[in-house]
XYZ file of C-alpha atoms in Angstrom:
741
model
C 27.318 -19.459 -53.745
C 28.551 -16.742 -51.422
C 26.132 -14.219 -52.873
C 23.224 -16.654 -52.588
C 24.175 -17.420 -48.998
C 24.275 -13.744 -48.046
C 21.023 -13.100 -49.871
C 19.372 -15.943 -48.003
C 20.682 -14.589 -44.695
C 19.387 -11.100 -45.466
C 15.973 -12.470 -46.389
C 15.880 -14.505 -43.185
C 16.843 -11.444 -41.140
C 14.169 -9.328 -42.831
C 11.586 -12.055 -42.259
C 12.580 -12.302 -38.591
C 12.393 -8.520 -38.184
C 9.007 -8.463 -39.904
C 7.762 -11.279 -37.679
C 8.910 -9.482 -34.544
C 7.338 -6.217 -35.682
C 4.048 -8.006 -36.343
C 4.194 -9.616 -32.910
C 4.898 -6.265 -31.209
C 2.040 -4.567 -33.052
C -0.327 -7.434 -32.297
C 0.649 -7.461 -28.616
C -0.745 -3.964 -28.095
C -3.460 -4.282 -30.724
C -7.186 -4.678 -30.022
C -8.247 -7.935 -28.421
C -10.832 -8.375 -31.183
C -8.065 -9.639 -33.497
C -7.654 -12.758 -31.340
C -9.255 -15.831 -32.857
C -12.451 -16.663 -31.004
C -13.120 -13.154 -29.667
C -16.594 -12.347 -30.954
C -18.359 -9.059 -30.322
C -20.106 -10.567 -27.314
C -16.899 -11.954 -25.851
C -15.109 -8.665 -26.515
C -17.816 -6.930 -24.473
C -17.297 -9.317 -21.552
C -13.534 -8.876 -21.771
C -13.931 -5.089 -21.841
C -15.937 -5.266 -18.614
C -12.839 -6.870 -17.063
C -10.597 -4.103 -18.399
C -9.256 -6.342 -21.179
C -9.104 -4.289 -24.375
C -5.786 -5.289 -25.917
C -4.039 -8.576 -26.592
C -1.547 -7.634 -23.880
C -4.383 -7.237 -21.363
C -5.635 -10.720 -22.211
C -2.219 -12.354 -21.949
C -1.658 -10.575 -18.637
C -4.646 -12.404 -17.083
C -2.401 -15.027 -15.582
C -3.760 -18.240 -14.053
C -4.509 -17.834 -10.365
C -4.078 -21.559 -9.751
C -3.427 -24.849 -11.514
C -4.998 -28.283 -11.461
C -1.984 -30.570 -11.400
C -3.283 -33.858 -12.793
C 0.074 -35.473 -12.095
C -0.695 -35.004 -8.397
C -4.311 -36.138 -8.502
C -5.505 -38.948 -6.289
C -8.291 -41.472 -6.554
C -11.510 -41.102 -4.613
C -10.653 -44.155 -2.498
C -7.183 -42.792 -1.647
C -8.336 -39.229 -0.904
C -7.618 -38.383 2.749
C -10.496 -37.029 4.819
C -9.800 -33.532 6.126
C -7.203 -32.707 3.479
C -7.381 -30.818 0.177
C -6.663 -32.727 -2.995
C -7.400 -33.054 -6.699
C -9.590 -35.893 -7.910
C -11.055 -36.666 -11.326
C -13.907 -38.836 -12.538
C -17.110 -38.865 -14.534
C -20.491 -37.477 -13.546
C -22.916 -40.266 -12.701
C -25.793 -38.005 -11.664
C -26.497 -34.296 -11.288
C -29.469 -32.668 -9.518
C -30.614 -29.092 -8.879
C -32.339 -28.664 -5.495
C -33.970 -25.769 -3.647
C -34.216 -26.799 0.023
C -35.117 -23.224 1.019
C -36.404 -20.148 -0.779
C -33.533 -18.371 -2.549
C -31.134 -21.224 -1.783
C -30.112 -23.228 -4.842
C -27.703 -26.121 -4.634
C -26.406 -28.571 -7.184
C -25.618 -32.126 -6.072
C -23.192 -34.094 -8.232
C -22.398 -37.777 -7.876
C -18.881 -38.340 -9.154
C -17.344 -41.730 -9.772
C -13.977 -43.121 -10.724
C -12.681 -46.680 -10.839
C -12.250 -46.739 -7.035
C -15.402 -45.204 -5.563
C -18.019 -42.467 -5.341
C -17.728 -38.826 -4.256
C -20.713 -36.591 -3.481
C -20.225 -32.946 -4.435
C -22.438 -30.078 -3.226
C -22.230 -26.662 -4.930
C -24.186 -23.896 -3.192
C -25.651 -20.937 -5.116
C -24.323 -22.110 -8.482
C -27.538 -23.224 -10.250
C -26.001 -22.703 -13.705
C -23.895 -25.822 -13.153
C -27.005 -27.926 -13.677
C -27.197 -26.620 -17.266
C -23.466 -26.564 -17.918
C -22.672 -30.081 -16.709
C -24.115 -33.348 -17.976
C -24.097 -36.978 -16.984
C -21.030 -38.666 -18.430
C -18.867 -35.501 -18.415
C -15.305 -36.008 -17.222
C -14.390 -33.435 -14.567
C -11.510 -32.627 -12.251
C -12.211 -31.276 -8.761
C -9.996 -29.530 -6.252
C -11.153 -29.083 -2.670
C -11.241 -30.458 0.856
C -12.460 -34.003 1.454
C -15.171 -34.423 4.108
C -17.078 -37.498 5.275
C -20.726 -37.787 6.267
C -23.596 -40.261 5.939
C -21.283 -42.961 4.627
C -19.803 -41.003 1.695
C -16.780 -38.860 0.979
C -17.871 -35.364 0.021
C -16.647 -32.010 -1.292
C -18.434 -28.693 -0.784
C -18.018 -25.885 -3.329
C -14.797 -27.283 -4.850
C -13.087 -25.803 -7.879
C -14.528 -27.775 -10.807
C -13.143 -28.078 -14.338
C -14.602 -30.032 -17.239
C -11.840 -32.147 -18.763
C -11.788 -32.636 -22.505
C -11.068 -36.277 -23.351
C -10.673 -39.299 -21.143
C -8.888 -39.381 -17.801
C -6.032 -41.289 -19.396
C -5.617 -38.478 -21.914
C -5.102 -35.843 -19.190
C -2.869 -37.964 -16.951
C 0.017 -35.733 -15.884
C -1.399 -32.615 -17.566
C -1.428 -29.306 -15.669
C -4.651 -27.390 -16.266
C -4.318 -23.611 -15.771
C -7.252 -21.942 -14.036
C -7.677 -18.414 -15.412
C -9.852 -15.717 -13.826
C -13.277 -15.978 -15.438
C -16.823 -14.756 -15.030
C -20.021 -13.838 -16.798
C -20.495 -15.783 -19.993
C -16.795 -16.602 -20.297
C -15.748 -19.756 -18.472
C -12.193 -20.519 -17.439
C -12.036 -22.998 -20.321
C -12.983 -20.303 -22.818
C -10.457 -17.855 -21.367
C -7.849 -20.593 -21.711
C -8.682 -20.974 -25.428
C -8.531 -17.229 -26.025
C -5.187 -16.876 -24.231
C -3.760 -19.713 -26.314
C -4.838 -17.928 -29.495
C -3.388 -14.655 -28.246
C -0.021 -16.265 -27.560
C 0.059 -17.697 -31.083
C -0.691 -14.251 -32.486
C 2.310 -12.766 -30.634
C 4.868 -15.463 -31.397
C 8.344 -13.967 -31.837
C 7.780 -11.085 -29.415
C 10.878 -9.013 -28.593
C 12.277 -9.331 -25.071
C 12.581 -5.966 -23.273
C 14.992 -7.223 -20.612
C 18.657 -6.610 -21.443
C 20.482 -9.826 -22.327
C 23.074 -9.408 -19.569
C 20.341 -9.436 -16.885
C 18.682 -12.506 -18.394
C 22.007 -14.326 -18.425
C 22.983 -13.157 -14.927
C 19.775 -14.449 -13.318
C 19.151 -17.348 -15.729
C 15.789 -15.968 -16.738
C 13.559 -17.403 -19.448
C 12.876 -15.283 -22.507
C 9.629 -13.342 -22.297
C 7.978 -15.474 -24.990
C 8.899 -18.702 -23.205
C 7.840 -17.328 -19.831
C 4.419 -16.262 -21.112
C 3.866 -19.686 -22.674
C 5.015 -21.513 -19.546
C 3.023 -19.494 -17.038
C -0.181 -20.062 -18.985
C 0.431 -23.629 -20.134
C 3.221 -25.230 -18.078
C 4.304 -28.835 -18.535
C 5.468 -29.004 -14.913
C 4.836 -26.893 -11.819
C 8.560 -26.082 -11.703
C 8.224 -24.619 -15.185
C 5.334 -22.434 -13.972
C 7.454 -21.292 -11.020
C 10.382 -20.282 -13.220
C 8.042 -18.455 -15.610
C 6.472 -16.531 -12.753
C 9.948 -15.633 -11.423
C 10.955 -14.178 -14.780
C 7.747 -12.195 -15.272
C 7.664 -10.947 -11.673
C 11.196 -9.605 -12.038
C 10.213 -7.905 -15.303
C 7.170 -6.282 -13.683
C 9.185 -4.712 -10.875
C 12.135 -3.807 -13.102
C 9.908 -1.925 -15.553
C 8.006 -0.201 -12.756
C 11.205 0.942 -11.027
C 12.655 2.255 -14.301
C 9.470 4.167 -14.997
C 9.459 5.711 -11.517
C 13.100 6.741 -11.840
C 12.646 8.211 -15.313
C 9.526 10.100 -14.200
C 11.402 11.458 -11.194
C 14.234 12.703 -13.381
C 11.796 14.256 -15.845
C 10.343 16.473 -13.109
C 13.729 18.135 -12.639
C 14.420 18.715 -16.346
C 14.754 22.283 -17.517
C 16.027 23.569 -14.167
C 19.548 23.952 -12.824
C 20.121 21.700 -9.799
C 22.129 22.959 -6.854
C 25.053 21.077 -5.328
C 24.635 22.025 -1.675
C 27.438 22.736 0.742
C 27.045 20.198 3.546
C 29.918 21.127 5.910
C 29.205 24.823 6.386
C 28.887 26.889 9.577
C 25.137 26.414 9.998
C 25.428 22.607 9.796
C 28.314 22.618 12.303
C 26.532 25.013 14.655
C 23.364 22.929 14.534
C 25.295 19.800 15.494
C 26.689 21.629 18.529
C 23.310 23.088 19.502
C 21.499 19.737 19.654
C 20.681 18.934 23.302
C 21.136 15.224 22.564
C 23.382 12.926 20.579
C 21.990 11.561 17.356
C 21.484 7.813 17.268
C 23.530 5.768 14.828
C 20.496 5.417 12.541
C 19.903 9.160 12.626
C 23.515 9.853 11.714
C 23.344 7.416 8.800
C 20.102 9.004 7.552
C 21.553 12.520 7.965
C 24.652 11.600 5.979
C 22.608 9.917 3.235
C 20.436 12.999 2.833
C 23.372 15.415 2.856
C 25.243 13.221 0.365
C 22.281 13.438 -2.019
C 22.063 17.201 -1.521
C 25.763 17.613 -2.305
C 25.402 15.844 -5.664
C 25.125 17.975 -8.851
C 21.681 16.496 -9.562
C 18.322 17.248 -7.968
C 17.798 14.984 -4.962
C 14.495 13.263 -4.333
C 14.715 11.506 -0.998
C 12.237 9.982 1.440
C 12.921 9.593 5.155
C 10.716 6.883 6.606
C 10.772 6.944 10.378
C 8.755 5.013 12.898
C 6.816 7.019 15.469
C 9.160 8.929 17.777
C 12.400 8.119 15.941
C 13.430 11.756 15.456
C 12.823 12.476 11.766
C 12.582 16.230 12.354
C 16.001 16.365 13.992
C 17.514 14.745 10.900
C 15.618 17.053 8.541
C 17.028 20.123 10.327
C 20.475 19.352 8.917
C 19.035 19.562 5.404
C 17.556 22.981 6.253
C 20.917 24.127 7.587
C 22.694 22.904 4.435
C 20.341 24.991 2.298
C 21.278 28.021 4.405
C 25.011 27.329 4.073
C 24.538 27.208 0.312
C 23.052 30.717 0.271
C 19.538 29.542 -0.432
C 16.148 29.077 1.226
C 14.021 26.107 2.316
C 10.289 25.482 2.723
C 8.896 22.854 5.102
C 5.196 21.999 4.849
C 3.132 20.018 7.377
C -0.481 18.808 6.973
C -1.951 20.582 10.015
C -1.462 23.862 11.844
C -0.846 21.997 15.078
C 2.014 20.024 13.550
C 3.490 23.000 11.685
C 3.477 25.063 14.876
C 5.085 22.216 16.746
C 7.876 21.961 14.146
C 8.502 25.677 14.456
C 8.493 25.558 18.258
C 10.845 22.575 18.535
C 13.184 23.562 15.719
C 13.154 27.323 16.164
C 15.630 27.563 19.042
C 18.030 25.159 17.310
C 17.886 27.150 14.074
C 18.427 30.345 16.077
C 21.549 28.806 17.592
C 22.733 27.842 14.107
C 22.187 31.385 12.823
C 19.315 30.411 10.550
C 16.392 32.826 10.195
C 12.949 31.215 10.174
C 9.213 31.894 10.384
C 5.860 30.092 10.565
C 3.042 30.659 8.066
C -0.462 29.194 8.398
C -3.975 30.213 7.483
C -4.209 31.841 10.936
C -1.147 34.054 10.489
C -2.140 37.750 10.914
C -2.101 39.843 7.739
C 0.734 42.147 8.793
C 2.908 39.205 9.873
C 2.175 37.451 6.591
C 3.297 40.557 4.700
C 6.611 40.562 6.573
C 7.122 36.895 5.773
C 6.443 37.502 2.079
C 8.936 40.342 2.011
C 11.596 38.307 3.815
C 11.142 35.445 1.368
C 11.345 37.659 -1.679
C 14.469 39.562 -0.565
C 16.203 36.484 0.862
C 16.476 37.673 4.458
C 14.203 34.830 5.586
C 15.874 31.453 5.098
C 13.494 28.773 6.409
C 9.706 28.926 6.335
C 7.542 26.370 8.138
C 3.900 26.186 7.212
C 0.788 24.363 6.110
C -1.140 24.563 2.836
C -0.643 28.327 3.136
C 2.791 27.808 1.578
C 1.077 26.841 -1.687
C -0.435 30.299 -2.233
C 0.887 32.059 -5.365
C 2.164 35.091 -3.425
C 4.536 32.912 -1.382
C 7.533 33.287 -3.673
C 11.017 32.688 -2.241
C 13.950 34.406 -3.957
C 16.056 31.252 -4.180
C 14.556 28.037 -2.780
C 16.899 25.055 -3.071
C 15.113 22.650 -0.704
C 11.505 21.615 -0.182
C 10.595 19.398 2.792
C 7.132 17.842 3.109
C 6.166 16.172 6.365
C 3.615 13.354 6.158
C 3.719 13.658 2.377
C 0.976 11.047 1.879
C -1.518 13.561 3.305
C -0.974 15.874 0.350
C -2.163 15.398 -3.208
C 0.151 15.055 -6.182
C -0.693 18.562 -7.415
C -0.066 20.078 -3.991
C 3.356 18.458 -3.773
C 4.160 19.569 -7.303
C 3.052 23.143 -6.580
C 5.389 23.392 -3.614
C 8.337 21.980 -5.589
C 7.747 24.567 -8.292
C 8.550 27.258 -5.719
C 12.187 26.267 -6.244
C 12.959 25.033 -9.784
C 15.619 22.342 -9.615
C 15.376 22.195 -5.810
C 16.146 19.129 -3.738
C 13.072 17.352 -2.426
C 12.881 15.663 0.973
C 9.743 13.960 2.257
C 9.128 12.620 5.750
C 6.594 10.031 6.788
C 5.758 8.327 10.052
C 3.635 5.778 8.232
C 5.567 2.521 8.607
C 6.042 1.287 5.035
C 8.154 -1.868 4.660
C 11.128 -1.289 2.379
C 9.910 -3.527 -0.426
C 6.530 -1.791 -0.510
C 8.237 1.614 -0.433
C 10.381 0.596 -3.403
C 7.287 -0.476 -5.340
C 5.485 2.780 -4.544
C 8.347 5.296 -4.456
C 11.167 3.590 -6.368
C 12.039 6.844 -8.116
C 13.210 8.248 -4.786
C 16.161 7.275 -2.646
C 15.197 6.077 0.829
C 16.458 6.274 4.404
C 14.941 4.500 7.396
C 14.674 5.230 11.124
C 13.348 2.242 13.048
C 14.694 2.748 16.576
C 13.537 5.319 19.082
C 16.110 7.380 20.992
C 16.973 5.856 24.338
C 15.326 8.677 26.275
C 11.894 7.492 25.139
C 10.171 5.365 27.770
C 8.008 3.388 25.331
C 4.503 2.011 25.768
C 2.612 -1.064 26.888
C -0.471 -1.967 24.858
C -3.385 -4.084 26.002
C -6.599 -5.071 24.239
C -9.742 -4.968 26.382
C -13.204 -6.170 25.483
C -15.999 -3.694 25.995
C -17.100 -5.235 29.292
C -13.633 -4.567 30.741
C -13.668 -0.915 29.828
C -13.558 0.002 33.502
C -9.997 -1.325 33.719
C -8.910 1.292 31.199
C -10.537 4.013 33.300
C -8.713 2.758 36.406
C -5.385 2.954 34.562
C -6.232 6.478 33.415
C -7.268 7.605 36.916
C -4.034 6.254 38.392
C -2.080 8.270 35.810
C -4.102 11.406 36.556
C -3.582 10.976 40.286
C 0.159 10.777 39.594
C 0.040 14.120 37.796
C 0.041 12.836 34.224
C -2.391 13.334 31.357
C -4.642 11.118 29.247
C -5.805 10.854 25.621
C -9.180 9.303 24.767
C -9.548 8.685 21.035
C -12.992 8.598 19.388
C -13.431 7.882 15.690
C -16.617 9.901 15.065
C -17.653 13.514 15.495
C -21.275 14.351 16.243
C -24.368 12.213 15.889
C -24.466 9.568 13.161
C -26.414 10.529 10.057
C -28.308 8.441 7.580
C -26.261 6.226 5.291
C -26.551 8.729 2.460
C -25.565 11.642 4.697
C -22.648 9.696 6.119
C -21.389 8.870 2.613
C -21.614 12.539 1.621
C -19.843 13.615 4.802
C -17.012 11.159 4.233
C -16.474 12.345 0.679
C -16.479 15.977 1.736
C -14.108 15.355 4.617
C -11.532 13.787 2.283
C -10.778 17.240 0.884
C -10.433 18.980 4.251
C -7.218 19.693 6.081
C -7.271 16.591 8.258
C -8.442 13.103 7.390
C -11.165 11.718 9.621
C -11.968 8.121 10.427
C -15.725 7.785 10.777
C -17.202 4.982 12.818
C -20.007 4.262 15.251
C -19.045 4.200 18.898
C -21.161 2.031 21.180
C -20.728 2.367 24.961
C -22.624 1.022 27.935
C -25.735 2.944 28.938
C -24.826 5.327 31.749
C -27.302 7.440 33.702
C -28.498 10.332 31.613
C -27.191 8.639 28.460
C -29.783 5.843 28.791
C -31.058 4.554 25.429
C -28.366 6.561 23.605
C -25.589 4.173 22.622
C -24.001 6.305 19.858
C -21.534 8.902 21.074
C -18.850 11.058 19.568
C -16.116 13.296 20.900
C -18.353 15.925 22.521
C -20.733 13.439 24.128
C -17.831 11.263 25.223
C -16.112 14.256 26.822
C -19.252 15.165 28.736
C -19.743 11.588 29.893
C -16.127 11.282 31.064
C -16.230 14.652 32.818
C -19.449 13.889 34.698
C -19.103 10.154 35.337
C -15.496 8.993 35.187
C -12.959 11.795 35.698
C -14.793 14.043 38.127
C -12.426 16.627 39.563
C -10.229 16.650 36.458
C -10.451 18.885 33.419
C -11.665 17.201 30.200
C -11.135 18.913 26.836
C -12.045 18.158 23.207
C -10.029 18.272 19.986
C -11.312 17.300 16.560
C -10.718 18.135 12.926
C -13.885 20.189 12.415
C -12.913 22.785 14.975
C -11.673 26.125 13.600
C -7.886 26.295 13.451
C -7.691 28.802 16.284
C -9.778 26.543 18.546
C -7.685 23.487 17.678
C -4.476 25.321 18.450
C -5.885 26.688 21.703
C -7.115 23.234 22.745
C -3.698 21.690 22.141
C -1.906 24.542 23.877
C -4.082 24.100 26.984
C -3.375 20.363 26.980
C 0.364 20.863 26.439
C 0.427 23.430 29.259
C -1.278 21.000 31.640
C -4.460 23.052 31.927
C -6.457 20.090 30.521
C -5.988 16.669 32.081
C -7.967 14.474 29.669
C -8.132 15.255 25.964
C -10.950 13.544 24.062
C -9.864 13.666 20.448
C -10.346 12.214 17.009
C -7.494 11.061 14.795
C -6.364 14.672 14.399
C -3.824 13.731 17.123
C -2.514 10.871 15.005
C 0.572 12.708 13.784
C 3.059 14.926 15.506
C 1.377 15.867 18.787
C 4.138 15.894 21.401
C 3.080 16.127 25.054
C 5.618 14.152 27.144
C 3.378 14.305 30.241
C 0.635 12.316 28.435
C 1.128 8.712 29.533
C -2.205 6.937 28.916
C -4.314 6.547 25.796
C -7.729 4.867 25.497
C -8.858 4.082 21.944
C -12.562 3.428 21.462
C -13.655 0.821 18.881
C -10.027 0.098 18.129
C -10.886 -2.630 15.625
C -12.208 0.067 13.284
C -8.731 1.573 12.844
C -5.914 0.325 10.665
C -2.790 -1.053 12.329
C -0.680 1.808 11.025
C -3.142 4.352 12.390
C -3.290 2.651 15.789
C 0.492 2.548 15.899
C 0.768 6.248 15.137
C -1.898 7.061 17.701
C -0.113 5.218 20.489
C 3.051 7.079 19.568
C 1.508 10.114 21.271
C 2.172 8.606 24.724
C 5.329 7.315 26.362
C 7.329 10.172 24.850
C 8.828 11.292 28.142
C 10.518 9.555 31.074
C 7.383 7.672 32.173
C 6.256 4.589 30.180
C 2.984 4.961 28.331
C -0.030 2.659 28.558
C -2.444 2.175 25.682
C -5.839 0.478 26.083
C -7.543 -0.655 22.895
C -11.270 -1.110 23.541
C -13.049 -3.472 21.167
C -16.159 -5.634 21.043
C -15.356 -7.366 17.772
C -15.499 -11.137 17.384
C -13.957 -11.074 13.918
C -10.912 -13.382 14.079
C -8.833 -11.310 11.636
C -9.567 -8.101 13.560
C -8.638 -9.817 16.824
C -5.418 -11.078 15.276
C -4.523 -7.546 14.191
C -5.187 -6.113 17.638
C -3.149 -8.895 19.250
C -0.207 -7.829 17.072
C -0.369 -4.401 18.724
C 0.250 -6.105 22.061
C 3.226 -8.083 20.719
C 5.401 -5.365 19.223
C 6.064 -1.633 19.211
C 7.926 -1.810 15.894
C 5.801 -0.097 13.271
C 7.523 -1.776 10.351
C 6.929 -5.230 11.821
C 3.273 -4.298 12.248
C 3.075 -3.071 8.666
C 4.501 -6.319 7.309
C 2.083 -8.300 9.459
C -0.821 -6.164 8.258
C 0.174 -6.733 4.637
C 0.434 -10.467 5.214
C -3.261 -10.502 6.201
C -4.401 -8.778 3.040
C -5.267 -10.211 -0.314
C -2.430 -9.736 -2.759
C -4.395 -7.299 -4.890
C -5.043 -5.005 -1.914
C -1.388 -4.410 -1.074
C -0.538 -1.808 -3.695
C -3.802 -0.357 -4.930
C -4.379 1.322 -8.272
C -3.622 4.909 -7.348
C 0.099 4.638 -6.806
C 2.421 5.484 -9.691
C 1.552 2.556 -11.931
C 1.844 0.059 -9.095
C -1.338 -1.581 -10.343
C 0.815 -3.031 -13.149
C 2.207 -5.498 -10.611
C 0.038 -8.537 -11.225
C 2.397 -11.267 -10.080
C 4.386 -9.607 -7.320
C 3.595 -9.760 -3.627
C 5.913 -7.251 -1.965
C 6.191 -9.327 1.200
C 6.709 -12.741 -0.376
C 8.862 -11.407 -3.221
C 11.077 -8.999 -1.301
C 14.258 -10.440 -2.872
C 12.897 -9.871 -6.385
C 11.851 -6.300 -5.518
C 15.229 -5.434 -3.997
C 17.153 -6.940 -6.914
C 15.028 -5.288 -9.602
C 15.317 -1.915 -7.852
C 19.091 -2.174 -7.651
C 19.395 -3.246 -11.292
C 17.090 -0.463 -12.484
C 19.068 2.207 -10.618
C 22.358 0.865 -11.999
C 20.994 0.890 -15.544
C 19.445 4.349 -15.342
C 22.646 5.849 -13.957
C 24.622 4.342 -16.857
C 22.061 5.190 -19.558
C 19.590 7.852 -18.290
C 17.799 8.166 -21.641
C 17.930 4.468 -22.554
C 19.582 5.572 -25.778
C 21.978 2.637 -26.098
C 21.046 0.222 -28.924
C 20.747 -2.690 -26.484
C 18.004 -0.779 -24.641
C 15.792 0.000 -27.645
C 13.290 -2.773 -26.873
C 13.274 -1.729 -23.219
C 12.529 1.879 -24.101
C 9.710 0.829 -26.410
C 8.222 -1.433 -23.724
C 8.249 1.361 -21.143
C 6.557 3.692 -23.601
C 3.859 1.149 -24.458
C 3.313 0.106 -20.838
C 3.169 3.473 -19.084
C 2.761 6.321 -21.581
C -0.960 5.635 -22.257
C -1.556 6.474 -18.589
C 0.450 9.671 -18.663
C 3.628 8.205 -17.262
C 6.964 6.903 -18.356
C 9.137 7.378 -21.380
C 7.713 9.484 -24.157
């Protein structure tokens, strides 16, 4: 008996293991193995990016028709959205105008009649038939004596209304020759094929958060019995999405440092102490916290990868200087790269005297550096006599080879490509990596994009910053902005005027080519058409760019004051000279493109006028206005816009309400469609199908914390309990060149 019992148990275990293996293999197998997927349907699915069974199952419903919440036609409230069901009494295809097709459906139930109008959907006349039972979801209107719906969501219901009473109908993304009903059938078949799928989430996490198993969650999100069941399924799968993404980012980050010996930096040495004494100001509490977090990471015996996210004017550079000093105290060197010569020179100018006081040798290297000076810099780097080197893309050249680089700092890291960042890090194998960004990225979004890095935030400006007032002006009130600017000029201050376009507009094809070419240049440009009122000699010419705008302002608006120009297409020497003249007060009004967006520091500039402000993103506008109000006098920013788009107006109004860049970023994200928040280019972030980083901030934070705890305890995921997790990471990310191998 005992032998038979054990034999039976072994057979059952083998059968279970075989079943799970089959499910795992099927899950990542070709979608053609799903029952009902013909060659034609496989072609349609492929056009959606669905090539595997996993891809098909991951096309989650974007909404549900809850038949338990449906109402009758008689009880449907005018002006409100609802779900109703009935049978088609009559259906007609009409063409009231050329190229305007509409389908009129007369729907009835036991209580009344509903007229349904579907614009530009002529195929419905062939797909639907009199007597079909359908469910509709939309807003009830009333006209000409009947309740009506216009372009509602419509689903053909199989069976009688009594048969679907209380049923929840999932609405899957569909298109082409595949209807939502067909997608629903295919997903059901796919789920059956993968029955018994292993769960990648460790059991302790599932128990801790009371999460469904993966198999149950997939079944319930596609075919829930109740809406609460769908909610719990989504919660489980959303957590899994973020958890896997964070683990992949962390593992990838660690992999970059493999094969090199990390350096545990000294963080209390003479250079760090001298720098603290040399600062002409006291660090804010946030700055001190960020400094200590960075130094703590540098002191660890592992390679640090840290991001400092600071709102405009919060003093990121001052914090980064302590990292440079720590590298010096550890007997090593540091490289700090900025995206433009103007910004790199500004870093060197502002930090140079402080580094001198701390006994740290430094230099600046750009494309404009004279040959003999460049040779001296190369020699100092190679023999170790030069400790800190500021620069632009020039730092990436092969002949720039430090003797012992233990720290790489990249300012505005999002302006550099992945290969450029990697090239700089390779200058110091095993070095610590610190990136700075003034782009306000909410924490949850930063975790989704950069979860492999540790993060510090600066959100408050030092008290010696006067701040800015922002106002939105329609085009007809442009003169008010000029009055504000003239008052500032009369008081001895300076003015920025921001134009989004350089030169005359080209044809559409030329403009497209120009945009693509500009993406690879040193600065990023925002191209847009600028329309201003006809003025004198500019009659009949309503398209102007920086040069034309400067001439117009010099001759018509700011007579008696000096007007200069700065844009990204100018040679580096001209750009630097233009900024130096403005910083020295030799130029009163600087007409510029978005080249001034980052890092330009002229405390005497107190007014900024932004043309066609609705054509800029909120983050870009916020960074632009950070160029004024940096001294003792408050800044004033005038956003000129002629738009009537309600969303654009809402975004501009937000600029008037707050100066907090992170609040603006969250607001901006809240206006976007969920799929636009992450994008497909960022570190596998496109794998997040269910997560909205604003709505699901608690899930993101929790998954990030759990992933970091797990990876610190089991860096290689070698523990037996993590075998399924390791396999899932490999299958999810390795095909795209990422993740566990």
